[in-house]
mmCIF file of C-alpha atoms in Angstrom:
data_model
loop_
_atom_site.group_PDB
_atom_site.id
_atom_site.type_symbol
_atom_site.label_atom_id
_atom_site.label_comp_id
_atom_site.label_asym_id
_atom_site.label_seq_id
_atom_site.Cartn_x
_atom_site.Cartn_y
_atom_site.Cartn_z
ATOM 1 C CA LEU A 22 -11.998 -12.893 -80.597
ATOM 2 C CA ILE A 23 -10.333 -13.801 -77.271
ATOM 3 C CA LEU A 24 -11.130 -11.166 -74.635
ATOM 4 C CA ASP A 25 -8.622 -10.763 -71.763
ATOM 5 C CA TYR A 26 -10.841 -9.328 -69.086
ATOM 6 C CA ARG A 27 -8.512 -8.699 -66.114
ATOM 7 C CA ASP A 28 -10.241 -5.723 -64.332
ATOM 8 C CA PRO A 29 -14.125 -5.538 -64.218
ATOM 9 C CA LEU A 30 -15.465 -2.546 -66.054
ATOM 10 C CA THR A 31 -19.042 -2.261 -64.563
ATOM 11 C CA TYR A 32 -18.286 -2.737 -60.867
ATOM 12 C CA GLY A 33 -15.267 -2.127 -58.536
ATOM 13 C CA ALA A 34 -12.530 0.435 -59.027
ATOM 14 C CA LEU A 35 -13.291 1.322 -62.580
ATOM 15 C CA ALA A 36 -17.051 1.733 -62.122
ATOM 16 C CA ALA A 37 -17.185 5.425 -61.208
ATOM 17 C CA TRP A 38 -20.185 6.610 -63.333
ATOM 18 C CA GLU A 39 -21.424 10.150 -63.419
ATOM 19 C CA ASP A 40 -25.036 9.042 -63.608
ATOM 20 C CA GLU A 41 -27.315 6.036 -64.282
ATOM 21 C CA ALA A 42 -27.222 6.617 -67.999
ATOM 22 C CA ALA A 43 -23.467 6.200 -68.131
ATOM 23 C CA ARG A 44 -23.738 3.010 -66.062
ATOM 24 C CA GLN A 45 -26.352 1.611 -68.395
ATOM 25 C CA ALA A 46 -24.210 2.405 -71.451
ATOM 26 C CA ALA A 47 -21.268 0.560 -69.986
ATOM 27 C CA LEU A 48 -23.410 -2.398 -69.205
ATOM 28 C CA TRP A 49 -24.632 -2.397 -72.763
ATOM 29 C CA TRP A 50 -21.094 -2.232 -74.174
ATOM 30 C CA GLU A 51 -19.959 -4.977 -71.690
ATOM 31 C CA ARG A 52 -22.589 -7.400 -72.860
ATOM 32 C CA ARG A 53 -21.953 -6.593 -76.532
ATOM 33 C CA VAL A 54 -18.130 -7.215 -76.298
ATOM 34 C CA LEU A 55 -18.653 -10.385 -74.240
ATOM 35 C CA GLY A 56 -21.182 -11.632 -76.637
ATOM 36 C CA GLN A 57 -18.804 -11.283 -79.543
ATOM 37 C CA ALA A 58 -15.934 -13.097 -77.819
ATOM 38 C CA ALA A 59 -15.323 -16.790 -78.469
ATOM 39 C CA ARG A 60 -13.558 -17.043 -75.135
ATOM 40 C CA VAL A 61 -13.337 -14.547 -72.158
ATOM 41 C CA VAL A 62 -10.284 -14.920 -69.931
ATOM 42 C CA PHE A 63 -10.392 -13.883 -66.317
ATOM 43 C CA ALA A 64 -7.421 -13.788 -63.954
ATOM 44 C CA SER A 65 -9.426 -15.014 -60.936
ATOM 45 C CA ASP A 66 -11.990 -17.880 -60.423
ATOM 46 C CA MET A 67 -14.090 -15.486 -58.235
ATOM 47 C CA THR A 68 -14.218 -12.879 -60.968
ATOM 48 C CA ARG A 69 -15.217 -15.624 -63.491
ATOM 49 C CA GLU A 70 -17.928 -16.835 -61.045
ATOM 50 C CA ARG A 71 -19.285 -13.399 -60.451
ATOM 51 C CA MET A 72 -19.445 -12.581 -64.134
ATOM 52 C CA ALA A 73 -21.105 -15.951 -64.724
ATOM 53 C CA GLU A 74 -23.860 -14.852 -62.389
ATOM 54 C CA LEU A 75 -24.346 -11.623 -64.248
ATOM 55 C CA TYR A 76 -24.239 -13.296 -67.703
ATOM 56 C CA PRO A 77 -25.343 -16.904 -67.236
ATOM 57 C CA ASP A 78 -26.047 -17.302 -70.925
ATOM 58 C CA LEU A 79 -22.486 -16.395 -71.879
ATOM 59 C CA SER A 80 -20.737 -18.291 -68.983
ATOM 60 C CA PRO A 81 -19.692 -21.365 -71.018
ATOM 61 C CA ARG A 82 -17.131 -19.327 -72.855
ATOM 62 C CA PHE A 83 -15.704 -17.924 -69.641
ATOM 63 C CA LEU A 84 -12.324 -19.352 -68.288
ATOM 64 C CA THR A 85 -9.691 -18.518 -65.750
ATOM 65 C CA ILE A 86 -5.903 -18.105 -66.445
ATOM 66 C CA PRO A 87 -4.051 -16.799 -63.404
ATOM 67 C CA SER A 88 -1.477 -13.988 -63.801
ATOM 68 C CA GLY A 89 1.265 -16.208 -62.473
ATOM 69 C CA PHE A 90 4.920 -15.291 -62.343
ATOM 70 C CA ASP A 91 7.984 -15.785 -64.585
ATOM 71 C CA SER A 92 10.734 -17.695 -62.868
ATOM 72 C CA ALA A 93 13.188 -16.589 -65.614
ATOM 73 C CA ALA A 94 12.550 -12.896 -65.244
ATOM 74 C CA PRO A 95 15.707 -10.953 -64.592
ATOM 75 C CA VAL A 96 16.542 -9.877 -61.037
ATOM 76 C CA ALA A 97 18.917 -7.007 -60.486
ATOM 77 C CA PRO A 98 22.309 -7.800 -58.999
ATOM 78 C CA PRO A 99 22.675 -7.252 -55.225
ATOM 79 C CA GLY A 100 22.781 -3.622 -54.247
ATOM 80 C CA PRO A 101 24.593 -2.020 -51.358
ATOM 81 C CA VAL A 102 24.759 -4.157 -48.202
ATOM 82 C CA VAL A 103 21.777 -3.227 -45.921
ATOM 83 C CA PRO A 104 22.467 -3.363 -42.234
ATOM 84 C CA ARG A 105 20.397 -6.263 -40.869
ATOM 85 C CA GLY A 106 19.901 -4.667 -37.425
ATOM 86 C CA ARG A 107 16.197 -4.045 -38.174
ATOM 87 C CA MET A 108 13.444 -6.214 -39.685
ATOM 88 C CA THR A 109 12.408 -4.695 -43.048
ATOM 89 C CA ILE A 110 8.705 -4.885 -44.050
ATOM 90 C CA ALA A 111 8.511 -3.842 -47.778
ATOM 91 C CA PHE A 112 5.567 -2.882 -50.004
ATOM 92 C CA VAL A 113 6.679 -2.841 -53.597
ATOM 93 C CA GLY A 114 4.195 -1.454 -56.148
ATOM 94 C CA SER A 115 1.672 1.269 -56.365
ATOM 95 C CA LEU A 116 -0.993 2.568 -53.954
ATOM 96 C CA TYR A 117 -4.486 3.259 -55.150
ATOM 97 C CA ALA A 118 -7.924 3.704 -53.591
ATOM 98 C CA HIS A 119 -8.162 -0.118 -53.143
ATOM 99 C CA ARG A 120 -4.666 -0.236 -51.601
ATOM 100 C CA PRO A 121 -4.672 2.399 -48.847
ATOM 101 C CA PRO A 122 -1.900 2.206 -46.356
ATOM 102 C CA ASP A 123 -3.744 3.833 -43.530
ATOM 103 C CA ALA A 124 -4.825 0.708 -41.599
ATOM 104 C CA PHE A 125 -1.328 -0.717 -41.739
ATOM 105 C CA LEU A 126 0.318 2.517 -40.675
ATOM 106 C CA GLN A 127 -2.051 2.986 -37.756
ATOM 107 C CA ALA A 128 -1.283 -0.547 -36.607
ATOM 108 C CA LEU A 129 2.447 0.345 -36.949
ATOM 109 C CA ARG A 130 1.748 3.426 -34.783
ATOM 110 C CA LEU A 131 0.203 0.987 -32.184
ATOM 111 C CA VAL A 132 3.248 -1.150 -32.235
ATOM 112 C CA VAL A 133 5.592 1.882 -31.714
ATOM 113 C CA ASP A 134 3.442 2.974 -28.816
ATOM 114 C CA THR A 135 3.058 -0.390 -27.113
ATOM 115 C CA HIS A 136 6.207 -2.406 -28.014
ATOM 116 C CA PRO A 137 9.237 -0.139 -27.861
ATOM 117 C CA GLU A 138 11.611 -3.185 -28.121
ATOM 118 C CA VAL A 139 10.012 -4.038 -31.456
ATOM 119 C CA ALA A 140 9.974 -0.503 -32.701
ATOM 120 C CA ALA A 141 13.631 -0.211 -32.037
ATOM 121 C CA SER A 142 14.501 -2.678 -34.697
ATOM 122 C CA LEU A 143 11.719 -2.266 -37.228
ATOM 123 C CA HIS A 144 11.816 -0.580 -40.713
ATOM 124 C CA VAL A 145 9.013 -0.234 -43.264
ATOM 125 C CA GLU A 146 9.820 0.564 -46.858
ATOM 126 C CA PHE A 147 7.351 1.539 -49.542
ATOM 127 C CA VAL A 148 8.796 1.285 -53.051
ATOM 128 C CA GLY A 149 6.923 2.702 -56.059
ATOM 129 C CA ARG A 150 4.036 5.176 -56.453
ATOM 130 C CA CYS A 151 3.407 5.467 -52.701
ATOM 131 C CA GLU A 152 3.099 9.122 -52.014
ATOM 132 C CA SER A 153 0.034 8.513 -49.864
ATOM 133 C CA ALA A 154 2.066 6.305 -47.519
ATOM 134 C CA ARG A 155 4.737 8.860 -47.101
ATOM 135 C CA ASP A 156 2.095 11.596 -46.240
ATOM 136 C CA ALA A 157 0.215 9.268 -43.884
ATOM 137 C CA ALA A 158 3.444 8.273 -42.048
ATOM 138 C CA THR A 159 4.175 11.923 -41.540
ATOM 139 C CA ARG A 160 0.750 12.576 -40.069
ATOM 140 C CA LEU A 161 1.198 9.662 -37.670
ATOM 141 C CA GLU A 162 4.642 10.744 -36.807
ATOM 142 C CA LEU A 163 6.293 7.547 -38.146
ATOM 143 C CA ASP A 164 9.024 9.110 -40.254
ATOM 144 C CA ALA A 165 11.642 7.394 -38.159
ATOM 145 C CA TRP A 166 10.239 3.944 -39.223
ATOM 146 C CA VAL A 167 8.907 4.464 -42.691
ATOM 147 C CA THR A 168 10.757 5.325 -45.862
ATOM 148 C CA ALA A 169 9.365 5.739 -49.381
ATOM 149 C CA THR A 170 11.397 5.124 -52.611
ATOM 150 C CA PRO A 171 10.200 6.293 -56.077
ATOM 151 C CA THR A 172 9.449 3.743 -58.773
ATOM 152 C CA VAL A 173 12.509 1.572 -59.732
ATOM 153 C CA PRO A 174 13.100 -0.670 -62.736
ATOM 154 C CA VAL A 175 11.239 -4.093 -62.635
ATOM 155 C CA ALA A 176 14.414 -6.080 -62.045
ATOM 156 C CA ASP A 177 15.359 -3.937 -59.196
ATOM 157 C CA SER A 178 11.867 -4.218 -57.634
ATOM 158 C CA ARG A 179 12.214 -8.034 -57.712
ATOM 159 C CA ARG A 180 15.570 -7.777 -55.946
ATOM 160 C CA ARG A 181 14.094 -5.534 -53.300
ATOM 161 C CA MET A 182 11.321 -8.147 -52.678
ATOM 162 C CA ARG A 183 13.973 -10.888 -52.151
ATOM 163 C CA ASP A 184 16.095 -8.587 -49.952
ATOM 164 C CA SER A 185 13.183 -7.831 -47.547
ATOM 165 C CA ASP A 186 12.377 -9.753 -44.431
ATOM 166 C CA VAL A 187 8.552 -9.410 -44.918
ATOM 167 C CA LEU A 188 6.481 -8.493 -47.847
ATOM 168 C CA LEU A 189 3.332 -6.251 -47.259
ATOM 169 C CA LEU A 190 0.313 -6.878 -49.427
ATOM 170 C CA LEU A 191 -2.556 -4.268 -49.465
ATOM 171 C CA GLN A 192 -5.657 -5.139 -51.370
ATOM 172 C CA THR A 193 -8.710 -4.044 -49.440
ATOM 173 C CA ARG A 194 -11.483 -2.725 -51.608
ATOM 174 C CA ASP A 195 -14.507 -4.839 -50.693
ATOM 175 C CA ASP A 196 -16.406 -4.191 -53.955
ATOM 176 C CA GLN A 197 -13.518 -5.602 -55.924
ATOM 177 C CA SER A 198 -12.587 -8.461 -53.638
ATOM 178 C CA ASP A 199 -13.055 -11.059 -56.289
ATOM 179 C CA CYS A 200 -9.848 -9.799 -58.167
ATOM 180 C CA VAL A 201 -6.421 -11.213 -57.389
ATOM 181 C CA SER A 202 -3.624 -8.734 -57.438
ATOM 182 C CA GLY A 203 -0.958 -9.665 -59.940
ATOM 183 C CA LYS A 204 1.543 -8.637 -57.266
ATOM 184 C CA VAL A 205 0.573 -11.665 -55.112
ATOM 185 C CA TYR A 206 2.350 -14.083 -57.523
ATOM 186 C CA GLU A 207 5.497 -11.909 -57.551
ATOM 187 C CA TYR A 208 5.469 -11.891 -53.784
ATOM 188 C CA LEU A 209 4.954 -15.623 -53.533
ATOM 189 C CA ALA A 210 7.821 -16.197 -55.973
ATOM 190 C CA ALA A 211 10.123 -13.928 -53.977
ATOM 191 C CA GLY A 212 10.117 -16.561 -51.158
ATOM 192 C CA ARG A 213 9.578 -14.201 -48.277
ATOM 193 C CA PRO A 214 6.897 -14.266 -45.623
ATOM 194 C CA ILE A 215 3.857 -12.230 -46.489
ATOM 195 C CA LEU A 216 1.831 -9.882 -44.324
ATOM 196 C CA ALA A 217 -1.527 -9.582 -46.181
ATOM 197 C CA VAL A 218 -3.989 -6.853 -45.460
ATOM 198 C CA VAL A 219 -6.851 -8.140 -47.526
ATOM 199 C CA THR A 220 -10.713 -8.465 -47.645
ATOM 200 C CA PRO A 221 -11.614 -11.647 -45.653
ATOM 201 C CA ASP A 222 -12.778 -14.426 -47.928
ATOM 202 C CA GLY A 223 -11.982 -12.404 -51.118
ATOM 203 C CA ALA A 224 -9.888 -13.835 -53.986
ATOM 204 C CA ASN A 225 -6.548 -12.764 -52.535
ATOM 205 C CA ASP A 226 -7.427 -14.189 -49.161
ATOM 206 C CA ARG A 227 -8.509 -17.502 -50.836
ATOM 207 C CA LEU A 228 -5.240 -17.838 -52.820
ATOM 208 C CA LEU A 229 -2.980 -16.979 -49.777
ATOM 209 C CA ARG A 230 -4.952 -19.408 -47.628
ATOM 210 C CA GLU A 231 -4.344 -22.080 -50.198
ATOM 211 C CA ALA A 232 -0.684 -21.150 -50.223
ATOM 212 C CA GLY A 233 -0.473 -21.436 -46.460
ATOM 213 C CA VAL A 234 0.136 -17.832 -45.668
ATOM 214 C CA ARG A 235 -0.841 -17.367 -42.033
ATOM 215 C CA HIS A 236 -0.812 -13.538 -41.660
ATOM 216 C CA ARG A 237 -4.006 -12.656 -43.547
ATOM 217 C CA ILE A 238 -5.720 -9.681 -41.782
ATOM 218 C CA ALA A 239 -8.804 -7.427 -42.366
ATOM 219 C CA THR A 240 -8.242 -3.699 -42.568
ATOM 220 C CA THR A 241 -10.699 -3.195 -39.666
ATOM 221 C CA ASP A 242 -8.572 -5.376 -37.267
ATOM 222 C CA ARG A 243 -5.737 -2.969 -36.445
ATOM 223 C CA PRO A 244 -4.913 -4.790 -33.103
ATOM 224 C CA ARG A 245 -4.541 -8.100 -34.839
ATOM 225 C CA LEU A 246 -2.394 -6.448 -37.568
ATOM 226 C CA ALA A 247 -0.146 -4.915 -34.968
ATOM 227 C CA GLN A 248 0.138 -8.326 -33.232
ATOM 228 C CA ALA A 249 1.006 -9.908 -36.500
ATOM 229 C CA MET A 250 4.004 -7.520 -36.794
ATOM 230 C CA VAL A 251 5.038 -8.374 -33.312
ATOM 231 C CA GLU A 252 4.937 -11.989 -34.072
ATOM 232 C CA LEU A 253 6.967 -11.703 -37.250
ATOM 233 C CA TRP A 254 9.461 -9.565 -35.462
ATOM 234 C CA ALA A 255 9.876 -12.322 -32.806
ATOM 235 C CA GLN A 256 10.493 -14.890 -35.533
ATOM 236 C CA TRP A 257 13.000 -12.597 -37.176
ATOM 237 C CA ARG A 258 14.848 -11.951 -33.986
ATOM 238 C CA SER A 259 15.120 -15.745 -33.203
ATOM 239 C CA GLY A 260 16.202 -16.548 -36.773
ATOM 240 C CA GLN A 261 13.004 -18.531 -37.504
ATOM 241 C CA LEU A 262 11.388 -16.170 -40.097
ATOM 242 C CA VAL A 263 10.669 -18.372 -43.105
ATOM 243 C CA THR A 264 8.103 -18.415 -45.956
ATOM 244 C CA ASP A 265 5.111 -20.682 -45.393
ATOM 245 C CA VAL A 266 4.742 -21.468 -49.156
ATOM 246 C CA GLN A 267 5.819 -24.908 -50.445
ATOM 247 C CA PRO A 268 7.739 -24.773 -53.852
ATOM 248 C CA SER A 269 5.702 -27.797 -55.127
ATOM 249 C CA TRP A 270 2.511 -25.781 -54.603
ATOM 250 C CA LEU A 271 3.915 -22.617 -56.189
ATOM 251 C CA ASP A 272 5.109 -24.257 -59.348
ATOM 252 C CA ARG A 273 1.609 -24.456 -60.708
ATOM 253 C CA TYR A 274 1.559 -20.675 -61.131
ATOM 254 C CA GLU A 275 4.789 -20.460 -63.098
ATOM 255 C CA MET A 276 3.873 -18.969 -66.406
ATOM 256 C CA ARG A 277 5.145 -21.884 -68.369
ATOM 257 C CA SER A 278 2.756 -24.157 -66.496
ATOM 258 C CA LEU A 279 -0.377 -22.119 -67.100
#
């Protein structure tokens, strides 16, 4: 038995137990399944390390295989020409409890209120299951700057990533900070600058730091998040907005290399 254990069952987003008995039952099942597996595959070194602390006797059978990206995956052909009079920050994916848009949108509100010259040429696009972002933007009176597009085909989502100026990553649940979002690899492969709102020193932060991504910001630091948007806008305006990621580093996460 090879067990692909991507999302922890007994802590983090999935660990919402009705009572202690339910939690203990889940722990019992987890140990039983882990004990029957010849190998247990995790998508993050930090998750593997945390599980090894919980089950030290089983840790020799634990290993990490990152999600990676597929360079041969289809990309939709170019869509309608988008006017480039505004810098587009795009979130492509789904928003859950561990991906709340509130901190980012509050920082955007700060930019709008304090940097009108930036706000005049700034656009934020949420693509996917992002109803909470649309609702939050309305509450903050940001409808003029924020749009929400329903879920699109995978090939079209990859094209939208490449068409954006900056990609927004939201992964902020502290009790699951050892997990790496599969979206990170797609973002890195898109070759666009990344604005990452992530748990400091978590798995996403560690990977992006290794990649050379500079704008990695905690959800509690809204002024710094706002300043990062201003800095990215200044680079965009001067034609100097480029990705920090080196292709030679990224190649190791291509699926055929894993």
